[in-house]
Coordinates of C-alpha atoms and ligand atoms in Angstrom, one line a residue:
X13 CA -154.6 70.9 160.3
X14 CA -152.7 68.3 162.8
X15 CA -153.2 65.2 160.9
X16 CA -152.1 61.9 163.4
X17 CA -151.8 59.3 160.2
X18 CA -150.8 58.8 157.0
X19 CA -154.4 57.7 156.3
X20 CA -155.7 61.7 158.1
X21 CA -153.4 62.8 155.5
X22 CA -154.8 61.2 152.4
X23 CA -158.2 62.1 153.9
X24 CA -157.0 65.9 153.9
X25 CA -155.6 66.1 150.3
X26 CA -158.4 64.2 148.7
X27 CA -160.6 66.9 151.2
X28 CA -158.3 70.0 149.3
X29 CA -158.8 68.0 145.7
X30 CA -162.7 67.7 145.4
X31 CA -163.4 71.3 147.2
X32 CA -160.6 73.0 145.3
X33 CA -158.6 74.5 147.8
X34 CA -154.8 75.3 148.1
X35 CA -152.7 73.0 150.6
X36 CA -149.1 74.1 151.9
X37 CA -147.7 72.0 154.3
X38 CA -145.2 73.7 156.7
X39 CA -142.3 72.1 158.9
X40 CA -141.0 74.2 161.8
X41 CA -141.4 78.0 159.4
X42 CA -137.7 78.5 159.6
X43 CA -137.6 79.3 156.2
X44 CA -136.6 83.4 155.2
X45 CA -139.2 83.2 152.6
X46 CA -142.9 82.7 152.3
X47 CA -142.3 79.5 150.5
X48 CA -144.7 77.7 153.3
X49 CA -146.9 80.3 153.3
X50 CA -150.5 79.5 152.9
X51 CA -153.9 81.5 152.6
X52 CA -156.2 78.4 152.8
X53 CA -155.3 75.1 154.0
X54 CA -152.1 74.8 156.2
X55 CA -151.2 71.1 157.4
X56 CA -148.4 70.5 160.1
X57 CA -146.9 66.8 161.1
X58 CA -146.1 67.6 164.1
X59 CA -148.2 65.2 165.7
X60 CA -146.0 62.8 163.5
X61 CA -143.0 62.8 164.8
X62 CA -140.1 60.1 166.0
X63 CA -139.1 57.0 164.6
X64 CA -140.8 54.4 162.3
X65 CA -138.1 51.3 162.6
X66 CA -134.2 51.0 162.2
X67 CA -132.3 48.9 160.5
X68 CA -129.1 48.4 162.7
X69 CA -127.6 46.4 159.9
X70 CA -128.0 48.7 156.9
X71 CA -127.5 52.1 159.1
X72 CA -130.9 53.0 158.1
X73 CA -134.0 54.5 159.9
X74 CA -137.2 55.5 158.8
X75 CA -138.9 58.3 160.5
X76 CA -142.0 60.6 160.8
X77 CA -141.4 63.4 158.4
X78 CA -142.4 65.7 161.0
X79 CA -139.8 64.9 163.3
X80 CA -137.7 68.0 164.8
X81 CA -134.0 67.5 164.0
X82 CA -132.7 68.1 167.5
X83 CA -135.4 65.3 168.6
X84 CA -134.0 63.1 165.7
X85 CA -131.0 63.7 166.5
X86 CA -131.5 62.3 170.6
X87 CA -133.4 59.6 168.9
X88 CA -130.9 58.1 166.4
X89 CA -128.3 58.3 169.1
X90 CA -130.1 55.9 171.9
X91 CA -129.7 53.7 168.7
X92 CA -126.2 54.3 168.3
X93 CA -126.9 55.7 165.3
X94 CA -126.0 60.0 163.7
X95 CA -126.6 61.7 160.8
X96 CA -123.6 62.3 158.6
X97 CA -123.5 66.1 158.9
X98 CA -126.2 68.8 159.6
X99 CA -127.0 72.1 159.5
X100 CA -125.8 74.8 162.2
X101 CA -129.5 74.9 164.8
X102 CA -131.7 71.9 164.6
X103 CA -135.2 73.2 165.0
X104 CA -135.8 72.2 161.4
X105 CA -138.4 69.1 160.8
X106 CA -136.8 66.8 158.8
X107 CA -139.5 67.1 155.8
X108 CA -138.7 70.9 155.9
X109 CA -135.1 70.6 155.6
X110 CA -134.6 68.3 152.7
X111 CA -137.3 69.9 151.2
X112 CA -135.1 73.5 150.9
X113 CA -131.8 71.7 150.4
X114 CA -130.8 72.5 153.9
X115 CA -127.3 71.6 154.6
X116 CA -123.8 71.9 156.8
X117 CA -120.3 72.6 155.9
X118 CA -117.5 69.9 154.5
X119 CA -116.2 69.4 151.3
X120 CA -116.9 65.5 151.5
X121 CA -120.6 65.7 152.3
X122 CA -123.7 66.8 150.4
X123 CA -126.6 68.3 151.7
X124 CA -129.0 66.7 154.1
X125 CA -131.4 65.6 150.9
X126 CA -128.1 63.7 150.1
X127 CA -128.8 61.4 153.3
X128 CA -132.4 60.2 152.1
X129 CA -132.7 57.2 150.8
X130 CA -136.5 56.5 150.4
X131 CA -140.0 58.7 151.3
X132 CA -143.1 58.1 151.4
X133 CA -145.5 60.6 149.5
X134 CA -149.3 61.6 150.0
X135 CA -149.5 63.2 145.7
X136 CA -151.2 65.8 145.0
X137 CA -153.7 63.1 143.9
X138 CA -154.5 61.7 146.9
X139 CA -151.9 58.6 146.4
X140 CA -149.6 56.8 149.1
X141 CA -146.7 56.9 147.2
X142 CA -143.5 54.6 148.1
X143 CA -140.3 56.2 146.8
X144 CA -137.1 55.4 146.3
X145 CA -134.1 55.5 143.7
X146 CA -134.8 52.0 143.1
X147 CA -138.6 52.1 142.5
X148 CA -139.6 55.4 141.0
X149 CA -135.6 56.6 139.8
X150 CA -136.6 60.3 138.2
X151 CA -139.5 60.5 141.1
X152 CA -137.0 60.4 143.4
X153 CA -134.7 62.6 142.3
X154 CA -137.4 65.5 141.6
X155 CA -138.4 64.5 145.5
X156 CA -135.2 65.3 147.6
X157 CA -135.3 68.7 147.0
X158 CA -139.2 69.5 146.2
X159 CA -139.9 72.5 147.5
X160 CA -143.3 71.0 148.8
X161 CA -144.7 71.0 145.5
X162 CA -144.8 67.6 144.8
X163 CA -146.7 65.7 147.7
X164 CA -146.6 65.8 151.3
X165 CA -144.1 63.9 152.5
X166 CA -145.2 61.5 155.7
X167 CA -142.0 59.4 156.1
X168 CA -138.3 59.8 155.5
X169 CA -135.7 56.7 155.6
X170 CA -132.1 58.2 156.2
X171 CA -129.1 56.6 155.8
X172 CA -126.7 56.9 159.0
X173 CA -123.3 56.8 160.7
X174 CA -122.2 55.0 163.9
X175 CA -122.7 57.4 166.3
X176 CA -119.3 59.7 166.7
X177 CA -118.1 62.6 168.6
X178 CA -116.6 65.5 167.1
X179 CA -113.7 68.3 168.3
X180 CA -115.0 71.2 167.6
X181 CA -111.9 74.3 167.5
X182 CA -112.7 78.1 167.4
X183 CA -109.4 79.6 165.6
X184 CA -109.1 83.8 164.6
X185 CA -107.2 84.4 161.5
X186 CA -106.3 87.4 159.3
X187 CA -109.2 87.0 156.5
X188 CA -106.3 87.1 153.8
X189 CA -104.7 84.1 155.4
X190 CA -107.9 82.5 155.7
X191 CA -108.7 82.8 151.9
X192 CA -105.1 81.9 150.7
X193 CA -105.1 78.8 153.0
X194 CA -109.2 77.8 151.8
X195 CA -108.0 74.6 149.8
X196 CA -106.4 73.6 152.7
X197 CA -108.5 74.0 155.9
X198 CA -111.3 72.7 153.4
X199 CA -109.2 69.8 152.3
X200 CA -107.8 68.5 155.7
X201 CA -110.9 69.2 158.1
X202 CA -113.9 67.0 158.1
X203 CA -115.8 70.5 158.6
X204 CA -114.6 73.5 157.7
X205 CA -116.3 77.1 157.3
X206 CA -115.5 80.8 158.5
X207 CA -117.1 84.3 159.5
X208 CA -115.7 87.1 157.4
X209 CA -117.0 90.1 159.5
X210 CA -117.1 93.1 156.9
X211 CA -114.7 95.6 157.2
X212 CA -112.8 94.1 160.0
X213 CA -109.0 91.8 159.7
X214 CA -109.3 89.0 161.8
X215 CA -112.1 86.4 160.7
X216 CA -113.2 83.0 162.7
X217 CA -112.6 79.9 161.2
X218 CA -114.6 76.8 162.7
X219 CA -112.9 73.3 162.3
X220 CA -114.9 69.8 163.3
X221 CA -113.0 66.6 163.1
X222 CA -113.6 63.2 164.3
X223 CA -112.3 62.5 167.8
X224 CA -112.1 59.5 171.0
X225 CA -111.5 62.1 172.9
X226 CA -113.8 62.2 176.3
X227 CA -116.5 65.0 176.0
X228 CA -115.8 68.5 177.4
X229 CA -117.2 68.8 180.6
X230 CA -117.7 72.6 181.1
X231 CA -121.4 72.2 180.4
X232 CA -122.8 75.0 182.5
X233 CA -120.2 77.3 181.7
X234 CA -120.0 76.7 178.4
X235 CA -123.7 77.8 177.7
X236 CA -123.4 80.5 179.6
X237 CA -120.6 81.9 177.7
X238 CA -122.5 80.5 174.0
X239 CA -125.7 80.9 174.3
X240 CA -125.9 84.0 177.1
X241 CA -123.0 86.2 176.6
X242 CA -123.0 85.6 172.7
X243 CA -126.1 86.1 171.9
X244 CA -126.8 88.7 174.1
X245 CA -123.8 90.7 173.6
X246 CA -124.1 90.2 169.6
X247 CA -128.0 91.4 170.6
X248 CA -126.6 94.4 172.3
X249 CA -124.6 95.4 169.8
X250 CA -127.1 94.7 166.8
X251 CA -129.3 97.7 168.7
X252 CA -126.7 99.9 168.5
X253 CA -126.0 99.3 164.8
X254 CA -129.9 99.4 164.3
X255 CA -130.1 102.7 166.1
X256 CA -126.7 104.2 164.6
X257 CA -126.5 102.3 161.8
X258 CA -122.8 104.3 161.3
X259 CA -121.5 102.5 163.4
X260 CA -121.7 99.1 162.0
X261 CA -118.3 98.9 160.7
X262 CA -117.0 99.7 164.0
X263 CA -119.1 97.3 165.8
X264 CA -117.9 94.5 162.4
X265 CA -114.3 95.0 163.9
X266 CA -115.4 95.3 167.3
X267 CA -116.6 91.1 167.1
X268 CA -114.1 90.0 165.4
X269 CA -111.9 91.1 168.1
X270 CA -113.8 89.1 170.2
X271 CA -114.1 85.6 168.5
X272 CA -114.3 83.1 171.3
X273 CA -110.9 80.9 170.7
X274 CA -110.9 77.4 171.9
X275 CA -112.3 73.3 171.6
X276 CA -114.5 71.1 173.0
X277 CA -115.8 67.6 172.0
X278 CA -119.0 66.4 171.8
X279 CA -121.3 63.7 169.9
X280 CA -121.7 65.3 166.8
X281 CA -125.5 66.0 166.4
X282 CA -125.0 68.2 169.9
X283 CA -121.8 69.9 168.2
X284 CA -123.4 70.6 164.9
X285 CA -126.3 73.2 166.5
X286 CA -125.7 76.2 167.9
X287 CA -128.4 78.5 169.5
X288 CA -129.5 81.9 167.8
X289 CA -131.4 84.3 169.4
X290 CA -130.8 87.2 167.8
X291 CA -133.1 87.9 164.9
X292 CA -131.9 88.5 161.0
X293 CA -133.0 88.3 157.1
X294 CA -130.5 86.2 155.5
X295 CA -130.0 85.5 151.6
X296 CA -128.1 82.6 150.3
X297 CA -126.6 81.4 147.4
X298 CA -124.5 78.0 146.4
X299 CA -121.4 79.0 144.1
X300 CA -118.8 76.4 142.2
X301 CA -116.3 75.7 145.3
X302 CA -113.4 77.0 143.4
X303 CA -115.0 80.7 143.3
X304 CA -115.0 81.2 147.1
X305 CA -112.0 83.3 148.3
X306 CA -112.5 85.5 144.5
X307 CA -116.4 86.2 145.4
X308 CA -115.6 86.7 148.5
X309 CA -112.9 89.5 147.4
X310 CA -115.4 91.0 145.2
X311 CA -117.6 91.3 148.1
X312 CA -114.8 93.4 150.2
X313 CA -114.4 95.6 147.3
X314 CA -118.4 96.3 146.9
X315 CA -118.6 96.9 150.7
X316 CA -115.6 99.0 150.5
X317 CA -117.2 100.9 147.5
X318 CA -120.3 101.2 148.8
X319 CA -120.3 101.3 152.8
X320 CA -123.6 99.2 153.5
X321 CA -124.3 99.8 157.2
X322 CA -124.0 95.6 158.1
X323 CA -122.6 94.2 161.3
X324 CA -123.8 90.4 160.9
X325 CA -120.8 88.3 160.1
X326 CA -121.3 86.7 156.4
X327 CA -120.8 83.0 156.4
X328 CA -118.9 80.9 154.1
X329 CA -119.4 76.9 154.0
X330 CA -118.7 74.3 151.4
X331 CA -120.9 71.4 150.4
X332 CA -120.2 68.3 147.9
X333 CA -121.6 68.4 144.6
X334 CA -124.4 65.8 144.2
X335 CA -127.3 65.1 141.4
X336 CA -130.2 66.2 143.2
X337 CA -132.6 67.9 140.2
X338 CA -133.1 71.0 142.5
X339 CA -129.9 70.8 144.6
X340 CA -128.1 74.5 144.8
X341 CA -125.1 72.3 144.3
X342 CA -126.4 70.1 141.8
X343 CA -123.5 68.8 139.4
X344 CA -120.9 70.9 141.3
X345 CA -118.9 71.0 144.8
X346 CA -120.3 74.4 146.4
X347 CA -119.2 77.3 148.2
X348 CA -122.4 78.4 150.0
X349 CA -122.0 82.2 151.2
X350 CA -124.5 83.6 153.3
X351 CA -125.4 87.9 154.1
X352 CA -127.7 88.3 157.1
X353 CA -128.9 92.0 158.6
X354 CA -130.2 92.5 161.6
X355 CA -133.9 92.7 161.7
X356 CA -135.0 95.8 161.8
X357 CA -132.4 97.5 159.6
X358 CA -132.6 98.0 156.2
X359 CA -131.1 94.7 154.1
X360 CA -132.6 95.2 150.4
X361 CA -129.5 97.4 149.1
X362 CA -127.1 95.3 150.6
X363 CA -128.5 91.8 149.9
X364 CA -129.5 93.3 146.4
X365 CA -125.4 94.1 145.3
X366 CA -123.9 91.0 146.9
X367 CA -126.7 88.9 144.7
X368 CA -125.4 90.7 142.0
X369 CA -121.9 89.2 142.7
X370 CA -123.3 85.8 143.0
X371 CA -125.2 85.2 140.1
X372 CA -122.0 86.4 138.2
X373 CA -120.4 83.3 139.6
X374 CA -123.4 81.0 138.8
X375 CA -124.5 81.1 141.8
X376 CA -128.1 79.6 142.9
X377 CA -130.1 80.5 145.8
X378 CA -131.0 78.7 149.0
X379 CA -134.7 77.4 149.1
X380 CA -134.9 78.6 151.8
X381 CA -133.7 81.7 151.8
X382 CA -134.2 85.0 150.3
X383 CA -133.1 86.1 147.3
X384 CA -134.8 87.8 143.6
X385 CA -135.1 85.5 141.2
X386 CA -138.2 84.1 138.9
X387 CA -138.9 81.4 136.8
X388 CA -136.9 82.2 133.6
X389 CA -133.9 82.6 135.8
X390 CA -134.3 78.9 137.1
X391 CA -134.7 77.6 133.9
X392 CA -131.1 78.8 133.0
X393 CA -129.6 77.4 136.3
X394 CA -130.7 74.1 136.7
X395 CA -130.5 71.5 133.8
X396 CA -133.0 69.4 135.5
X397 CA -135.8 72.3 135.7
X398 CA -138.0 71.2 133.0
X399 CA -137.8 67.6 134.1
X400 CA -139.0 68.2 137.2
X401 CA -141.8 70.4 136.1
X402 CA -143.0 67.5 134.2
X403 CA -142.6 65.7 137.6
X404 CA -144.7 68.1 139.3
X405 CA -147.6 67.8 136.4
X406 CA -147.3 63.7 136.9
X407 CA -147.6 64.4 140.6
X408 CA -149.6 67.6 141.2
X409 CA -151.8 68.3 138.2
X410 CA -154.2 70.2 140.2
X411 CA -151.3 72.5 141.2
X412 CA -153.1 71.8 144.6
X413 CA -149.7 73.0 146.4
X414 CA -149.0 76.2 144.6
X415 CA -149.1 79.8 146.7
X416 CA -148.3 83.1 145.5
X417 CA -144.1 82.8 146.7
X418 CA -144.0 79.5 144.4
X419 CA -145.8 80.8 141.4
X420 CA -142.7 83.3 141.1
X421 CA -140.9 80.5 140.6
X422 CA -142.6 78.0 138.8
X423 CA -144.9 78.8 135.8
X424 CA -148.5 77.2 135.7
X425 CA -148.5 74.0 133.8
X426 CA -149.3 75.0 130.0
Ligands
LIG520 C1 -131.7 80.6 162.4 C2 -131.7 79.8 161.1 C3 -130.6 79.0 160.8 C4 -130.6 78.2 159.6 N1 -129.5 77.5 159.4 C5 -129.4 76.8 158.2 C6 -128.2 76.0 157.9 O1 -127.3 75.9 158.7 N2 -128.2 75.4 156.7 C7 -129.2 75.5 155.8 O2 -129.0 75.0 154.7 N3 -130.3 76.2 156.1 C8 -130.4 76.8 157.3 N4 -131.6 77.5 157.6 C9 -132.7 77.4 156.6 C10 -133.6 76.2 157.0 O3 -132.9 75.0 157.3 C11 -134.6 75.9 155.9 O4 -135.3 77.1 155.6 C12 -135.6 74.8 156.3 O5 -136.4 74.5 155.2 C13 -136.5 75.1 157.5 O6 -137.1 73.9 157.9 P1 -138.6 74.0 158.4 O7 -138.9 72.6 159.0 O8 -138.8 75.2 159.2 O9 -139.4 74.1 157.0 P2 -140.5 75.2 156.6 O10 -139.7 76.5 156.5 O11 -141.7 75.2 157.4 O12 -140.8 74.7 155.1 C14 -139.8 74.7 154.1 C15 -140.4 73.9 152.9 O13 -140.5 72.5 153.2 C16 -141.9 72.1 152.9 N5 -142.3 71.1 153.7 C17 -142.2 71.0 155.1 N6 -142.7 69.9 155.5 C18 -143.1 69.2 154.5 C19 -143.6 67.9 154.3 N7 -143.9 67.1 155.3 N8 -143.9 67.4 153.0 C20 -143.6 68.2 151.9 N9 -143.1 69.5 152.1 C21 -142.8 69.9 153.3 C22 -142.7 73.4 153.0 O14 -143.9 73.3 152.3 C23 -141.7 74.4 152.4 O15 -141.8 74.4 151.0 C24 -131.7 78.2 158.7 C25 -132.8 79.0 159.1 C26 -132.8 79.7 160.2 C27 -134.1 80.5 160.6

């Protein structure tokens, strides 16, 4: 279902209520998980989408919870206006990413829930709910991160940055340098993260800091080399490892060999998205910040152990720590370390030992990835967990937006 207002939304809900149907609402599906999954009703707002009103003073604006990031992005910026940081593509809707915790890389900024400042909320009851931290305080903190449980969310009001443009630098470095000089590079960039491509020396670190500068002007040539020759020469290769999966390591080293090395400047919400066409599982998890370059030693040494047949680069990014009930980095700064395989190969093994490693650590999973956990495992992870399942009872006490993925992780209300 399309809905065009928030009124076809109420309409829908109340519809789901008195009939007794299930209701998932789903963003863009970018999600590695089932999470938006739905075998009844499925609603989409992507007939809402763009902005509501902006508040040039406050560096504010409220938009359609629908709203595509990249088209948010273009949007705020013919108001002059950016969002802090982002996430690395921006097909996302805006509802969908907050709702998983999606985030980007730098130690001084929190994830892209961390930018909302109000919502409005169709509950599971049928209600128009107006939130914020100043109206509904523990309502609002059980809705930044909500995992679509707790209403569907029709409007979003961010809080923004000037616009700016960013230098974005492409560096190789040994991955023993890289992990001795973390504190650093994390410390003294705005962003910071790195690829660490298994069983291979040199890694690629990514640095984004604020520039003047004019943007780059190699437009054409620029995709070509990105969004062509990457992505089909990463494609390329992926085959090969999919067909002789032996030769993964070779084709690891092979990469990192080849990790383009250079800058260019852009406004930021162009800079922050890249374009991937290849096709992967990936599992996340958020760790405390302080555990990066040990977890990621362990991982070398289970790799080296046990030889998984992976190609795909593992990606390392930090995030501040923030008080977000369901935030991965809720209470802590993070190290978030991602594991992707190529679709098509065999990922369980692999994704099943470096978990291991994670939870260790204390590590909590991306919403929106995969990973194994169920509800007793959340209970011990988040402090908040019970206090937003009494959220989710004041809000949803038909359990109207439960499917089969969510009732892994949440129990049925007693
Ligand atoms: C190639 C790729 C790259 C990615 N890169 C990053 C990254 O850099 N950083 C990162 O953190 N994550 C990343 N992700 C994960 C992605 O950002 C999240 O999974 C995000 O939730 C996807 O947004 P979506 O709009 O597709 O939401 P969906 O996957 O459609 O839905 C996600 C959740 O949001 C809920 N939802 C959607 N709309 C609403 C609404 N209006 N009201 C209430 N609930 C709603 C859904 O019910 C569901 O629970 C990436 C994913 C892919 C496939």
């Amino acid at each position: 279902m399309y809905p065009g207002s928030i009124e076809e939304v109420v309409d829908i809900v109340q519809w789901c209520r008195r009939e007794g149907r299930k209701l998932r609402v789903v963003g863009s599906g970018h999600s590695f998980t089932a999470i938006a999954a739905s075998n009844d009703v499925l609603m989409s707002l992507d007939h809402l989408q763009g902005i509501v009103r902006v508040d040039q003073e406050a560096r504010t604006a409220t938009v359609w919870a629908g709203t595509k990031l990249k088209r948010l992005g273009e949007a705020l910026f013919s108001h002059g206006l950016s969002q802090e940081n982002l996430g690395d593509i921006d097909v996302q809707s805006i509802a969908g990413a907050i709702s998983t915790g999606t985030h980007g890389t730098g130690l001084t900024f929190g994830n892209i829930s961390t930018q909302v400042i109000g919502m409005t909320v169709v509950t599971g009851q049928g209600e128009v709910l107006e939130c914020t931290p100043q109206s509904h305080p523990e309502w609002f903190k059980a809705m930044q991160i909500s995992l679509g449980v707790l209403g569907v969310i029709v409007q979003v009001t961010l809080r923004l940055e000037a616009a700016y443009k960013l230098e974005y630098e492409s560096r190789r470095l040994p991955i023993t340098d890289c992990l001795t000089q973390l504190t650093q590079l994390a410390g003294e960039n705005r962003h910071f993260e790195f690829f660490w491509f298994p069983y291979a020396e040199p890694c690629q670190i990514k640095l984004m800091n604020i520039t003047e500068r004019e943007v780059s002007t190699r437009k054409l040539q620029d995709y070509f080399n990105e969004v062509v020759m990457e992505n089909a020469f990463f494609g390329l290769l992926s085959e090969m490892c999919r067909l002789l999966p032996r030769t993964s390591a070779a084709i690891s080293r092979l990469s990192a060999s080849q990790v383009p090395v250079g800058r260019k400047v852009s406004h930021s919400h162009r800079l922050f998205a890249t374009k991937r066409l290849v096709r992967f599982h990936e599992m996340e998890y958020s760790l405390p910040s302080e555990a990066m370059a040990e977890v990621i030693k362990e991982m070398q040494a289970a790799l080296s152990k046990q030889r998984f047949h992976v190609h795909f680069p593992v990606e390392c990014r930090y995030a501040k720590g923030d008080d977000i009930w369901l935030s991965p980095a809720y209470g802590r700064d993070s190290a978030y370390i991602a594991v992707h395989m190529y679709k098509g190969m065999p990922y369980e093994a692999y994704f099943r030992a470096m978990e291991e490693i994670f939870l260790h650590y204390g590590g909590r999973p991306h919403w929106g990835k995969m990973h194994t956990l169920q509800a007793p495992q959340f209970e011990n992870r988040y402090p908040m967990w019970s206090a937003f399942q009494n959220v989710r009872e004041e809000l949803d006490p038909d359990q109207l937006f439960m499917n089969e993925y969510l009732s892994r992780i949440f129990k049925p209300h007693s």
